[in-house]
Structures are given as structure tokens and as C-alpha cells.
Amino acid sequence: MLENLLSMISQYSPDSDLDIIIKAYNFAENAHEGQFRKSGEKYFIHPVEVAKILIELELDTTTIAAGLLHDVIEDTKYTYEDLKKAFGQETADLVDGVTKLGKIAYKSKEETQAENLRKMFMAMAKDIRVILIKLADRLHNMRTLKFMSPEKAKEKACETLEIYAPIANRLGIFKIKWELEDIGLRYLDPEGYYDLVEKVAKKRREREEYIKNVVEILKDKLKDIYSDCEIYGRAKHFYSIYKKMKYQNKAFEEIYDLMAVRVIVDSVKDCYGVLGVVHTIWKPIPGRFKDYIAMPKANMYQSLHTTVVGPDGEPLEIQIRTEEMHKVAEYGIAAHWKYKEGKISQNESDMEKKLSWLRQMMEWQKELSDPTEFMEALKIDLFTNQVFVFTPKGDVIELPAGSTPIDFAYKVHTGIGNSLIGAKVDGRIVPIDYKLNNGNIVEILTSSQSNGPSRDWINIVKSSQAKNKIKQWFKKERREENIQRGKELLEKEIKRQGYNPAEILKPKYLNIILKRTNQPTEEDLYAAIGYGGIALNQVIPKLKEEYENDRKIKGESNFKENINTKQQKQKKRYNNQGVIVKDLDNILVRFAKCCTPLPGDEIIGYTTKGRGVSVHRKDCPNINIYDESIANRLLEVKWDIKDISTFEAEIQIIANDRTGLLTDLTQIFSADKVPVKGMNARTTKKKLAYVNLLIEVKSIDQLKSVMNKIKSLQGVIDVFRVIN
């Protein structure tokens, strides 16, 4: 394996220092001795495969060595200091940047993921090679996903499609992006994936013959002018076909660009020359020409794309680019690393420009302490499609798809955003929530008399940069207003959850929250809540936890009802729900929405925090009576329905779609005097009707009677109760 690695490196970089590779190989092999993967093979195979992927990207020996060592700190006895001593700080920093925060206990899975990504992006900002190692690591893990449980494989596939494939796309590394997406799809929707594979395979020979014919025509037309050009067909990847079918609601037969023709030439001038020849052979389809050479994508991608009416009247996409553009399209940011005497050199200003999005992200991510908000911002700012619009002077501004003139204003300058009073798009006045499109010329109207941004703008803007600038304005300009607003929001939510604000907002509880949120004083905390810098769900759960821990006195219940009169009345009303809780009187009772129990169902009670007893059906998937972690919160309950009239239940009906189906259903409910509270119906391409009904019944027996009558209707395939 070592000889193979050294041979691969020597092919693209004969003068590289291979000693570091040999040393890292032996160090990692020794460190992982006795460790095995779920497949049963030696764990050391994984870092070797990661190194191979990095070699395929033609990276430097320091990065490849770090790839061999990338799991040493996390999974073996060796530390960062050990690696620094053995390989130097550069290699140790690369490994540390990839290492997960596995030893730190966070409150939620999302918080763990957010913190891992924060650390990774901070390391990326120092050295972009960190993410190249991480992508190689993820790619090999995806290739061996079959050895994981179906649930774990699906979870990894989802994370890959949400986070890592978009990062590869943002860095322009399509070679890795496409494979991550296709493998992710295979595990996330295996039925859809294999159905697509079968459909593509059926028409492969037919398409290959068609592309072969197109290539021959092009070669014949271009041979005298561009004799050195390279022409070949390119198959579309499964995930891109799947996305087009799913999000554009297209049938497989409606997708014509399953294959494209790519032409590689010597210069930019030749790209446009070939384009002219192509348009003389076949007619271009209006609106389908894209010039990514004059206006490159954010991930550095450059190419000319044109769709023409090809032979036999079939739409055909043709891509034209230079060899250098092709290398960047395949390897992205990795294509910009060059060798010189065994060291990497790079054009600093060029790289800085290409990674400006990363610097920007590092600025706004410091403002986001809530992991949920961080993950959402990450997906919006980095991983959504982009729109390119122009200033009146012709400068190009890149924004997330769906952005508004407010996003544009804050991208240009904070002062312009804060003084915005209106906007023009292509010379016309538009609303400030207008969705910008590619090519729009945007002009911002400002006034020195402006009162500043509106709080509503936070919900209108798309980019995290704009949201943070608006929040910062409110933080600075409206402190007193923010303090008052934050206190009101906090007290209102505490009351809503059944607690007394006077008891829970005491200094001894608030001081813990101040330390947790890094706020110096109570006023700072209220102000941060007021301008949106801290979410209520970051504060209230911890407040409740501290309050309840302080009140754990023998015999006292572990939840707190509000003592005001209004909630006392609500409590009294809720107690009359037709359910008796064993050994407890005058207790707040509610029916779980997930399984909507009915008289006649076997039921069980679950003690909740602050909301009394939740009654579930015993077969509800949300209540596992054999789970030891919740056993002490389960209570014996039974029906007491002498004063109760009706209960809500949701049913779903699957039937062959036909005229009069809903009329027949209505007649059954009318005859049995069963009120219908809500209905949702849809049909599929296979002519099946799915009807969801929310109805009121007196007991499980009445529900069964109604369902049996529905089953007897013409074309009905199935009827069942819905559990959310």
C-alpha cells in the first residue's frame, strides 16, 4: 500500500519529499494497531484510502501526511503535542482541524454538529486544506456505508447531502461532490435511486449512439479551425436527475439533458469561436445560454453552456471550456495549489478573493450562539443557489437565491441598509420584499431622515449577513426598548408554560443563565432577547431546570402550575377530560396529539414538565413502556366517560380516484351524525386518492363502525387511524 501511494504521488510531483509520507504511514499504522472497522477490515485501511483520494486531487505531501494521520488524535492515545513533535506544527494543525469534538458533552445532537462545524470552519479560515481532508474522509466513509445499520446510514447520508456535498460544491470540487450526492441518494431513497438507475440503463445505448453522432458532426466542422480540441459526451449524475424530477415535478421522460457534449479548447477566444460554430450547425434555444466565463460561479466554475435543437429535434446541452477551466471544474480550490521545491505556493490575492465567502462566514458566525440558528444560517448563506445582480455602475453582487433589495443594500454597505427607504429594480420602484432575479439592476433609495431598519426586515431578508446587521442596529440604537421588550417576551413565555415569573426570575437562577450566555448583567440579557440575539429556547429550559432542582422536596410534584385565577379555571376545566389518574386528584390532564386516544383504547399516562399528565394509547410509538429512562414517569390511567360527549380522531382513506367519492363519504358521516372538523385530500399520478379526515366520535366502537362503512364503499383500498 505504501509503495502504491508513493508511486501515485511521484506521477504528478516527481520532486516531492516522500519521507514525510513514509513516516506518517508508519506512525498511523502503529497508532491504529488492533483497531478494526465495522466491515471487519483493519482500521488503518481507512486513512490510507483517505490519502489516496487526496493524491487524486494532486495535493501536497503535508496534506497527504495529515490525511494518513487524521484520526490519530481522536481514536488513539497520541495527542496534538505528539504529532507536533513528530511532524511539526503545520501537519499537527491540519489534523487538529479535522478532529471532531467528541470528548465535549453538548446538550443536543444539533449543538454537537454546529460546534464541530464551527471548529472546522475556523481551521479552514487558517488553512483551506483542512476541509479537503475532511471531504476525503467523508467520501471514503460514504463508500463503506453498507456496513452501518440502515438508520445510521440514512443519518450519515442526510448529513452528507445537507452539509458536505454543498461544501464540495462551494469549493468547486465536483469530482467529490457528484460521488457524495449519488451515494447519499442511494441510502436516503434507495427505491427512487434504483428505479432511476434502471430507467437510465434502459436508454443508455440509444443515448450513447446519439452523442457519438453529435461528436462526429462537431469534429468534422471544427477540424480545420480547432484541430486540437477535445470533444466527448458527459452523462448527467443520478442526483441531479433526481433533483430535477423531484423539485421541478418532471417525469423521467421529460428530462432531455441526460447527457451533454463537452468541448475543451486552448484559449478563451477559442471558446467563443466554437460557440459560434455550434450555433451555425444547430439553432440555440432562447434563454438557455449561460456565460460562466464572463461571470464565473462563486465556486470558480467557468464554462460556456448552450442548449441547442440537435439532430432529430432533440434538445442538446453543449459545454465549452479551456483545459485550465476544466481542471478547476473538476478539482475546484484544490486545482490552485502548486508545487515549488516541495512547498506549496499560491497567489495570495487570488486565493483571498476565491475564499471571501469563508471570511464573511467567519464574521457573522461569531454573532450566532444558538446552534439551530447557526445551522440554518449556514445552509442559507453557503449552500443555497445564488443570484447575481448588478449595481447601477455595473458591479456584480452575489446573494443567496430569494434575496431582497434589503439583502442587496446591506451587502453593499451597512449604512446604505440602515438608511434604506425604497428600491428600484431595472428602473421600476418595487416593494422592499421583492425577490431579486439573475441580471437585475438594483438601485437603493436612501434618506438621511430614515428612522433605521424595521424589526419586520429580519423576517424578510434571506442572507445571514443582513439579519445580523439589522440585529446589531437594534442592539446599539434601541437598548432601552430592547430591555423592555426582552423582559416582556421572557415573562410572557414563562406564564404560557405555567410558571410564576416572580418566582422563576430570581437573581440566583438568572445568574446561571448570564454565565451560560456570556451576558454581563440582567439588562444585557433582556436586551439580547429583545433584539433577537438570544432565543427564548436558550434561556427558558435552563431556568426551569434550575428552578425545579431547587424545589425538589419530598412529596412535591416536579412541575409548577401558574397561581393566577385564569389558569386555575383552565386547570379545573381540563381535569374534566373523562380520564382518572390513579392516586392523583385535581391534576392537569390532556390527550396526546400524536395518537388521539378514544374511549375503548388501552391508555397510559405520561408525566410532563409543566403540563400535567399526557394521555397516550398504549400502542403509541412515542411511548415505549419498556424504556427504563421513562418508566418512572408513566402513570396508570383509566376512562371515566359519563360526562364526556365527543373526542377527535384522524383517519386516512386510500381509494381509487373516482367521481362521487367525497359525496359518498359525506353521506356516511351525515347518517351517523359524525361531525367532520377538517379534511385534506390529494390524488397521485397512479389515480389513487388519499383523504385525511379529522372527525368527532363518542368512542372507539363508533369509530370502528364508521370505518367499516367506509371500507364497504366502491374503490376503497384501506382505512386506518393516523398516528403522527
XYZ file of C-alpha atoms in Angstrom:
724
model
C 0.000 0.000 0.000
C 2.833 2.397 0.843
C 4.601 1.733 -2.482
C 1.333 2.395 -4.284
C 0.907 5.765 -2.529
C 4.488 6.827 -3.274
C 4.121 5.806 -6.927
C 0.894 7.809 -7.321
C 2.497 10.950 -5.826
C 5.608 10.635 -7.999
C 3.487 10.604 -11.163
C 2.274 14.188 -10.695
C 5.076 15.544 -8.459
C 8.380 13.719 -9.087
C 10.383 16.103 -6.878
C 8.212 15.762 -3.751
C 9.733 14.909 -0.393
C 8.321 11.419 0.200
C 9.993 10.919 3.593
C 7.078 12.596 5.402
C 4.643 10.168 3.699
C 6.682 7.131 4.778
C 6.952 8.476 8.337
C 3.220 9.311 8.573
C 2.262 5.915 7.097
C 4.309 4.001 9.671
C 3.172 6.254 12.553
C -0.531 5.845 11.693
C -0.217 2.079 11.124
C 1.359 1.672 14.557
C -1.172 4.042 16.242
C -4.207 2.164 14.859
C -2.769 -1.304 15.574
C -5.533 -3.613 16.871
C -8.370 -1.347 15.703
C -10.965 -2.605 13.211
C -13.808 -1.035 11.241
C -17.395 -2.316 11.156
C -16.547 -4.096 7.880
C -14.046 -6.251 9.792
C -11.008 -4.856 7.942
C -8.116 -3.155 9.742
C -8.916 0.443 10.678
C -5.669 1.593 9.067
C -7.184 0.883 5.618
C -9.404 3.965 6.104
C -6.624 6.604 6.451
C -4.794 5.010 3.516
C -7.911 5.334 1.333
C -8.333 8.959 2.504
C -4.716 9.614 1.450
C -5.461 8.091 -1.996
C -8.382 10.489 -2.519
C -6.131 13.434 -1.600
C -3.500 12.164 -4.046
C -6.170 12.028 -6.791
C -6.694 15.760 -6.097
C -2.910 16.142 -6.610
C -2.337 17.741 -3.222
C 0.970 18.359 -1.425
C 2.736 15.805 0.763
C 1.957 17.687 4.015
C -1.790 17.389 3.312
C -1.464 13.712 2.345
C 0.506 13.004 5.536
C -2.223 14.762 7.554
C -4.758 12.556 5.734
C -2.907 9.448 6.909
C -2.876 10.839 10.469
C -6.349 12.448 10.516
C -7.900 10.042 13.071
C -4.839 9.638 15.322
C -5.760 12.353 17.862
C -9.409 11.282 18.025
C -9.069 7.495 18.089
C -5.661 6.682 19.585
C -3.528 7.524 22.604
C -1.492 10.132 20.710
C -2.103 13.861 21.262
C -1.715 17.080 19.305
C 1.619 17.670 21.071
C 2.850 14.215 19.992
C 2.073 14.991 16.354
C 3.574 18.469 16.587
C 6.788 16.981 17.972
C 6.956 14.260 15.322
C 5.737 16.147 12.222
C 5.788 19.866 13.019
C 3.018 22.383 13.729
C 1.671 22.605 10.163
C 0.758 18.914 9.963
C -0.484 18.826 13.582
C -2.763 21.845 12.937
C -4.266 20.165 9.880
C -5.061 17.001 11.863
C -6.445 19.022 14.778
C -8.703 20.981 12.402
C -10.322 17.763 11.180
C -10.631 16.161 14.635
C -14.193 16.057 15.958
C -15.141 17.467 19.334
C -16.068 14.004 20.548
C -14.952 14.477 24.141
C -17.100 17.540 24.905
C -20.645 16.907 26.176
C -23.211 19.131 24.455
C -26.915 19.340 25.173
C -28.159 18.194 21.772
C -27.014 16.463 18.633
C -27.567 19.655 16.660
C -25.375 21.613 19.083
C -22.622 18.993 18.699
C -22.845 19.205 14.899
C -22.837 23.014 14.975
C -19.770 23.149 17.237
C -17.906 20.604 15.089
C -18.633 22.688 12.009
C -17.625 25.918 13.766
C -14.258 24.417 14.664
C -13.799 23.030 11.174
C -14.593 26.381 9.529
C -12.232 28.230 11.862
C -9.486 25.782 10.878
C -10.480 26.246 7.214
C -10.075 30.008 7.555
C -6.472 29.401 8.653
C -5.781 26.632 6.120
C -8.278 25.522 3.463
C -6.614 22.079 3.260
C -8.488 21.104 6.455
C -11.761 20.806 4.546
C -10.094 18.890 1.704
C -9.010 16.225 4.228
C -12.486 16.216 5.809
C -14.176 15.763 2.415
C -11.827 12.872 1.573
C -12.612 11.324 4.987
C -16.370 11.671 4.412
C -16.135 10.273 0.853
C -14.437 7.056 1.971
C -16.904 6.683 4.858
C -19.759 7.031 2.357
C -18.193 4.374 0.123
C -18.295 1.940 3.074
C -21.754 2.932 4.346
C -23.190 -0.546 3.643
C -21.538 -1.845 6.829
C -23.595 0.512 9.032
C -27.132 -0.050 10.318
C -29.862 1.277 7.954
C -30.771 4.031 10.453
C -27.164 5.194 10.876
C -26.532 5.001 7.126
C -29.585 7.144 6.431
C -28.492 9.681 9.062
C -24.985 9.933 7.542
C -26.432 10.219 4.027
C -28.724 13.056 5.115
C -25.868 14.945 6.801
C -23.702 14.461 3.704
C -26.335 15.874 1.342
C -27.104 18.787 3.693
C -23.551 19.769 4.667
C -20.609 18.070 2.935
C -21.786 17.853 -0.694
C -22.704 21.586 -0.642
C -19.271 22.410 0.828
C -17.625 20.441 -2.009
C -19.829 22.383 -4.431
C -18.910 25.731 -2.818
C -15.215 24.834 -3.210
C -15.850 23.718 -6.800
C -14.664 20.132 -6.197
C -17.246 18.460 -8.432
C -15.229 15.239 -8.586
C -16.084 14.677 -4.904
C -19.479 16.454 -4.885
C -21.066 14.170 -7.502
C -19.962 10.959 -5.791
C -21.120 12.170 -2.353
C -24.538 13.084 -3.790
C -25.079 9.828 -5.695
C -24.077 7.640 -2.711
C -26.163 9.803 -0.356
C -29.222 9.384 -2.584
C -28.728 5.601 -2.692
C -29.128 5.359 1.099
C -31.629 8.158 1.637
C -34.107 6.987 -1.030
C -32.985 3.538 -2.225
C -36.240 2.874 -4.068
C -36.014 6.152 -6.001
C -32.291 5.643 -6.681
C -32.502 2.115 -8.092
C -35.611 2.981 -10.098
C -33.627 5.836 -11.661
C -30.602 3.598 -12.332
C -32.865 1.127 -14.152
C -34.516 3.837 -16.268
C -31.160 5.374 -17.207
C -29.702 1.958 -18.117
C -32.607 1.162 -20.475
C -31.857 4.133 -22.731
C -28.069 4.205 -22.340
C -27.170 2.572 -25.667
C -29.637 4.751 -27.554
C -28.226 7.931 -25.958
C -24.608 6.878 -26.491
C -25.259 6.387 -30.206
C -26.885 9.814 -30.377
C -23.941 11.531 -28.594
C -21.452 9.664 -30.795
C -23.212 11.085 -33.851
C -23.134 14.627 -32.384
C -19.404 14.346 -31.559
C -18.614 13.216 -35.131
C -20.563 16.155 -36.622
C -18.761 18.635 -34.346
C -15.303 17.150 -35.038
C -15.931 17.396 -38.773
C -16.980 21.075 -38.522
C -14.157 22.077 -36.152
C -11.222 20.060 -37.562
C -9.906 22.808 -39.860
C -10.040 25.652 -37.282
C -9.664 23.930 -33.887
C -7.839 20.722 -34.733
C -6.509 20.236 -31.178
C -9.883 20.496 -29.388
C -11.170 17.563 -27.352
C -14.848 16.542 -27.706
C -16.687 13.907 -25.710
C -20.052 13.083 -24.102
C -20.768 13.536 -20.377
C -23.506 11.617 -18.566
C -25.622 13.521 -16.047
C -25.271 12.269 -12.475
C -28.167 10.451 -10.820
C -28.677 13.000 -8.038
C -29.020 15.931 -10.466
C -31.645 13.964 -12.448
C -33.420 13.046 -9.185
C -33.484 16.698 -8.030
C -34.909 17.855 -11.349
C -37.650 15.202 -11.190
C -38.499 15.946 -7.552
C -38.256 19.734 -7.331
C -39.377 20.605 -10.865
C -42.058 17.902 -10.774
C -40.883 16.310 -14.038
C -41.276 12.743 -15.226
C -38.116 10.904 -16.287
C -39.250 11.055 -19.920
C -39.376 14.879 -19.706
C -35.662 15.216 -18.880
C -33.731 15.640 -22.098
C -30.269 16.620 -20.851
C -29.300 13.193 -19.506
C -26.103 13.596 -21.492
C -24.218 16.680 -22.603
C -21.346 17.234 -25.030
C -18.200 18.899 -23.727
C -15.670 20.705 -25.927
C -12.222 21.536 -24.484
C -10.110 24.110 -26.373
C -6.827 26.020 -25.916
C -7.968 29.566 -25.136
C -10.884 31.766 -24.053
C -11.031 33.213 -27.575
C -11.459 29.666 -28.943
C -14.381 29.056 -26.533
C -16.405 31.837 -28.135
C -15.260 30.763 -31.615
C -16.534 27.210 -31.049
C -19.796 28.644 -29.683
C -20.320 30.500 -32.980
C -19.736 27.307 -34.979
C -22.154 25.333 -32.771
C -24.885 27.959 -33.303
C -24.438 27.769 -37.082
C -24.908 23.988 -37.031
C -27.916 23.859 -34.671
C -30.382 26.518 -33.573
C -29.898 27.701 -29.966
C -32.887 27.527 -27.627
C -33.684 31.072 -26.364
C -32.920 31.687 -22.681
C -30.719 28.601 -22.339
C -27.303 30.216 -22.991
C -25.109 30.855 -19.912
C -21.750 32.611 -19.987
C -19.901 31.441 -16.874
C -16.600 32.625 -18.371
C -17.515 36.317 -18.253
C -19.397 35.766 -14.985
C -17.880 32.775 -13.090
C -19.863 30.955 -10.407
C -19.000 31.607 -6.765
C -17.100 28.300 -6.684
C -14.769 29.493 -9.513
C -16.528 27.390 -12.167
C -16.081 28.751 -15.702
C -17.594 27.450 -18.927
C -19.964 28.362 -21.750
C -23.280 26.475 -21.649
C -25.673 26.477 -24.565
C -28.698 24.299 -25.299
C -29.487 23.749 -28.965
C -32.023 21.833 -31.031
C -29.761 18.954 -32.044
C -30.202 16.114 -34.550
C -33.741 14.658 -34.719
C -35.069 17.797 -32.974
C -33.754 16.689 -29.550
C -32.623 19.402 -27.050
C -28.870 19.057 -26.515
C -26.599 20.833 -23.992
C -23.050 21.713 -25.095
C -20.375 22.929 -22.665
C -17.274 24.740 -23.937
C -14.215 25.478 -21.780
C -10.413 25.603 -21.716
C -8.193 22.899 -20.193
C -7.490 25.143 -17.188
C -11.232 25.785 -16.680
C -11.841 22.031 -16.885
C -9.236 21.348 -14.201
C -10.862 23.940 -11.914
C -14.319 22.456 -12.658
C -13.144 19.009 -11.518
C -10.828 19.926 -8.628
C -12.043 23.415 -7.619
C -9.947 25.093 -4.950
C -7.554 22.112 -4.955
C -6.535 22.979 -8.533
C -4.929 26.204 -7.300
C -2.251 24.515 -5.173
C 1.101 24.461 -6.964
C 4.429 22.790 -6.188
C 7.727 24.555 -5.880
C 10.708 22.806 -4.281
C 8.422 20.571 -2.250
C 6.451 23.518 -0.801
C 3.095 24.998 -1.714
C 2.972 28.438 -3.221
C -0.189 30.275 -4.123
C -1.263 33.674 -5.387
C -2.395 35.171 -2.079
C -4.720 37.844 -3.500
C -6.286 35.331 -5.908
C -6.918 32.807 -3.139
C -8.220 35.523 -0.805
C -10.778 36.517 -3.426
C -11.869 32.929 -4.012
C -12.315 32.344 -0.283
C -14.026 35.672 0.524
C -17.238 33.779 1.325
C -15.362 31.896 4.062
C -14.022 35.088 5.647
C -17.521 36.559 5.527
C -18.984 33.497 7.182
C -16.398 33.642 9.963
C -17.536 37.201 10.722
C -21.247 36.529 11.093
C -20.935 33.111 12.742
C -19.360 34.783 15.799
C -22.705 36.515 16.391
C -24.723 33.281 16.384
C -24.654 31.477 19.724
C -27.780 29.381 19.079
C -26.772 26.158 17.230
C -30.137 25.941 15.436
C -29.744 29.475 14.106
C -26.126 28.755 13.123
C -27.081 25.640 11.129
C -29.933 27.458 9.356
C -27.680 30.404 8.509
C -25.031 28.020 7.218
C -27.478 26.281 4.895
C -28.877 29.584 3.594
C -25.659 31.569 3.079
C -23.415 28.797 1.819
C -25.489 26.002 0.427
C -28.420 27.561 -1.413
C -28.314 28.639 -5.036
C -27.017 32.131 -5.724
C -28.383 35.089 -7.695
C -26.120 37.615 -9.407
C -27.405 41.193 -9.649
C -25.812 44.494 -10.674
C -25.314 47.872 -9.054
C -26.212 50.882 -11.263
C -22.453 51.180 -12.015
C -22.312 47.599 -13.305
C -20.595 45.889 -10.350
C -21.742 42.308 -9.765
C -23.220 41.474 -6.338
C -23.682 37.818 -5.330
C -26.567 36.961 -2.963
C -28.427 33.821 -1.793
C -31.382 32.875 -4.014
C -34.571 34.563 -2.797
C -32.757 37.692 -1.598
C -34.466 41.086 -1.500
C -33.329 44.702 -2.048
C -32.673 44.846 1.721
C -30.120 41.997 1.394
C -28.556 43.870 -1.536
C -28.331 47.130 0.446
C -26.579 45.523 3.420
C -24.212 43.609 1.106
C -23.112 46.921 -0.473
C -22.712 48.817 2.839
C -24.223 48.714 6.332
C -25.016 52.441 6.204
C -26.987 52.018 2.971
C -29.046 49.233 4.551
C -29.765 51.235 7.703
C -30.947 54.287 5.706
C -32.940 52.361 3.063
C -36.414 53.781 2.317
C -37.141 52.098 -1.040
C -35.670 50.351 -4.075
C -35.720 50.279 -7.860
C -35.164 47.125 -9.894
C -34.470 47.617 -13.618
C -35.661 51.211 -13.278
C -39.014 50.399 -11.626
C -39.997 51.030 -7.992
C -40.511 47.671 -6.249
C -41.556 46.590 -2.727
C -38.617 46.005 -0.364
C -39.573 42.313 -0.105
C -39.269 41.882 -3.913
C -37.383 38.665 -4.807
C -34.331 39.510 -6.931
C -33.508 37.537 -10.093
C -30.285 36.992 -12.019
C -29.311 40.053 -14.065
C -31.463 42.607 -12.186
C -30.007 46.118 -11.884
C -30.748 47.237 -8.320
C -30.763 50.819 -7.071
C -31.308 51.569 -3.367
C -33.171 54.718 -2.346
C -31.892 56.177 0.948
C -32.666 59.109 3.217
C -30.691 60.783 5.975
C -34.030 61.227 7.775
C -34.651 57.454 7.879
C -35.584 56.020 11.284
C -33.455 52.970 10.592
C -34.440 49.366 9.830
C -37.765 47.829 10.864
C -37.932 44.707 13.033
C -40.033 43.108 10.269
C -36.991 43.184 7.997
C -35.411 40.337 9.987
C -38.184 38.046 8.701
C -37.948 39.430 5.131
C -34.219 39.202 4.422
C -32.632 35.980 3.195
C -28.927 36.393 3.994
C -27.500 35.957 7.484
C -25.270 38.968 6.901
C -28.306 41.261 6.543
C -30.064 39.699 9.557
C -27.034 40.261 11.769
C -26.545 43.861 10.608
C -30.210 44.625 11.426
C -29.908 42.961 14.848
C -26.716 44.924 15.547
C -28.519 48.194 14.756
C -31.280 47.414 17.244
C -28.701 46.260 19.774
C -26.883 49.593 19.579
C -29.664 52.123 18.886
C -32.636 50.834 20.901
C -31.144 49.458 24.099
C -33.883 50.657 26.481
C -36.587 49.458 24.110
C -34.818 46.094 23.748
C -34.551 45.641 27.530
C -38.275 46.259 27.969
C -39.218 44.093 25.002
C -36.908 41.240 26.089
C -38.298 41.215 29.642
C -41.889 41.182 28.353
C -41.161 38.322 25.935
C -39.494 36.267 28.674
C -42.252 36.834 31.232
C -44.966 36.095 28.681
C -43.383 32.765 27.707
C -42.823 31.797 31.364
C -46.521 32.423 32.077
C -47.537 30.464 28.989
C -45.604 27.458 30.294
C -47.426 27.581 33.629
C -44.835 29.257 35.878
C -44.896 32.392 38.018
C -42.330 34.936 36.647
C -41.799 36.460 40.098
C -40.611 33.079 41.419
C -38.540 31.907 38.445
C -36.807 35.211 37.511
C -34.847 35.445 40.738
C -31.155 36.505 40.707
C -29.895 33.056 41.799
C -31.459 31.459 38.679
C -30.700 34.349 36.316
C -27.006 34.412 37.297
C -26.609 30.884 35.926
C -28.180 31.996 32.630
C -25.871 35.042 32.473
C -22.801 32.792 32.680
C -24.243 30.376 30.121
C -24.993 33.159 27.594
C -21.900 35.312 28.339
C -24.021 38.333 29.329
C -22.555 40.698 31.987
C -25.877 41.846 33.547
C -29.596 41.048 33.595
C -30.230 44.129 31.454
C -27.803 42.833 28.821
C -29.647 39.510 28.807
C -33.060 41.179 28.366
C -31.626 43.471 25.647
C -30.175 40.475 23.752
C -33.566 38.711 23.884
C -35.237 41.946 22.771
C -33.171 42.438 19.617
C -33.113 38.715 18.756
C -29.501 37.949 19.687
C -30.575 35.263 22.173
C -33.540 32.972 21.553
C -36.027 32.190 24.344
C -35.340 28.462 23.923
C -31.738 29.136 25.013
C -32.943 30.616 28.321
C -36.231 29.100 29.499
C -35.339 25.361 29.605
C -32.294 26.102 31.807
C -34.316 28.483 34.033
C -36.973 25.795 34.536
C -34.328 23.154 35.223
C -32.626 25.241 37.930
C -35.975 26.240 39.441
C -37.261 22.643 39.579
C -33.987 21.316 41.019
C -34.294 23.909 43.775
C -37.837 22.766 44.562
C -37.285 19.024 44.733
C -38.801 18.475 48.166
C -40.224 15.097 49.136
C -43.831 14.711 48.047
C -43.806 17.807 45.850
C -44.664 17.358 42.169
C -41.965 18.149 39.602
C -43.984 20.742 37.721
C -45.341 24.169 38.654
C -48.800 25.489 37.779
C -49.294 29.232 37.490
C -51.200 30.520 40.506
C -53.272 33.173 38.752
C -57.039 32.782 38.593
C -57.262 32.342 34.842
C -55.046 29.264 34.828
C -56.792 27.832 37.893
C -60.015 27.917 35.858
C -58.279 26.299 32.904
C -56.901 23.570 35.195
C -60.335 22.837 36.569
C -61.808 22.617 33.075
C -59.014 20.341 31.822
C -59.484 17.956 34.731
C -62.888 17.039 33.319
C -61.450 15.073 30.375
C -63.024 11.703 31.120
C -59.818 10.165 32.487
C -58.945 9.205 36.081
C -55.267 9.254 37.125
C -54.543 6.622 39.768
C -53.583 8.057 43.188
C -53.757 11.667 41.976
C -56.625 14.150 42.216
C -57.134 17.572 40.662
C -54.373 17.022 38.098
C -53.996 18.705 34.692
C -54.854 16.111 32.007
C -54.567 16.391 28.236
C -54.759 13.961 25.306
C -51.637 13.437 23.211
C -51.973 14.773 19.660
C -49.720 12.030 18.281
C -52.176 9.152 18.826
C -55.512 10.835 19.826
C -56.809 8.154 22.243
C -60.537 7.332 22.271
C -62.740 5.698 24.927
C -62.182 1.974 24.464
C -58.454 2.308 23.645
C -55.941 0.963 26.155
C -54.271 4.074 27.582
C -51.342 5.122 29.741
C -50.348 8.449 31.370
C -47.019 10.226 30.981
C -45.929 12.945 33.458
C -44.676 16.012 31.602
C -42.785 19.013 32.937
C -45.125 21.944 33.482
C -48.055 20.465 31.517
C -49.513 17.822 33.779
C -50.283 14.310 32.534
C -50.331 13.489 28.823
C -52.613 10.531 27.950
C -51.393 8.200 25.156
C -52.610 4.980 23.612
C -50.519 2.089 24.920
C -49.523 1.214 21.341
C -48.355 4.796 20.613
C -44.812 4.665 19.146
C -43.882 7.718 21.240
C -44.417 5.773 24.474
C -42.209 2.736 24.967
C -43.369 1.204 28.249
C -40.219 -0.967 28.317
C -37.852 2.020 28.174
C -36.264 2.309 31.634
C -35.470 6.022 31.139
C -39.178 6.941 31.130
C -40.594 4.177 33.325
C -40.694 6.392 36.427
C -42.813 8.966 34.569
C -45.558 6.553 33.453
C -48.853 6.537 35.372
C -51.847 4.216 35.437
C -54.937 5.917 33.982
C -58.459 4.743 33.063
C -61.516 6.070 31.275
C -64.357 7.845 33.126
C -66.651 8.979 30.320
C -70.070 9.513 31.887
C -69.970 13.304 31.275
C -67.996 13.360 28.034
C -69.668 13.784 24.634
C -67.112 13.583 21.798
C -63.419 13.081 21.039
C -61.340 13.956 17.963
C -59.791 11.254 15.781
C -57.943 11.394 12.476
C -58.378 8.733 9.814
C -56.845 8.242 6.383
C -58.666 6.697 3.436
C -56.832 5.286 0.410
C -59.076 4.662 -2.581
C -59.126 4.523 -6.363
C -59.856 8.061 -7.524
C -63.404 8.344 -8.861
C -66.209 10.847 -9.249
C -68.568 10.904 -6.253
C -66.109 9.517 -3.668
C -66.336 12.555 -1.385
C -70.124 12.643 -1.761
C -70.375 9.017 -0.583
C -68.134 9.767 2.408
C -70.233 12.799 3.352
C -73.410 10.692 3.330
C -71.892 8.183 5.801
C -70.852 10.919 8.256
C -74.211 12.645 7.909
C -76.207 9.442 8.505
C -74.133 8.543 11.614
C -74.179 12.179 12.876
C -70.368 12.307 12.950
C -69.067 15.899 12.646
C -66.136 16.437 10.244
C -63.723 19.033 11.698
C -61.186 19.068 8.871
C -60.301 17.406 5.582
C -57.224 17.134 3.325
C -57.382 15.239 0.024
C -54.878 14.626 -2.774
C -54.524 12.366 -5.799
C -51.459 10.704 -7.368
C -50.428 10.033 -10.932
C -51.446 6.409 -10.367
C -55.051 7.600 -9.895
C -55.085 6.942 -6.160
C -56.921 9.279 -3.768
C -55.572 9.932 -0.245
C -58.183 11.540 2.048
C -57.352 12.585 5.619
C -60.332 13.429 7.856
C -60.476 14.864 11.373
C -63.774 13.717 12.897
C -65.543 13.753 16.278
C -66.724 10.416 17.731
C -68.004 9.238 21.118
C -65.977 6.043 21.400
C -63.708 3.594 19.659
C -66.762 1.481 18.819
C -68.404 4.349 16.913
C -65.137 4.988 15.049
C -64.862 1.299 14.035
C -68.465 1.363 12.813
C -67.811 4.407 10.616
C -64.547 2.920 9.271
C -66.289 -0.365 8.371
C -68.935 1.536 6.386
C -66.206 3.447 4.535
C -64.397 0.171 3.695
C -67.568 -1.102 2.010
C -67.590 1.842 -0.467
C -66.674 1.195 -4.095
C -62.922 1.543 -4.785
C -61.800 1.946 -1.163
C -58.489 0.126 -0.624
C -57.762 0.871 3.042
C -58.953 2.926 6.040
C -56.913 3.416 9.207
C -56.346 5.717 12.169
C -53.457 8.150 11.823
C -50.664 8.302 14.383
C -48.383 11.312 13.892
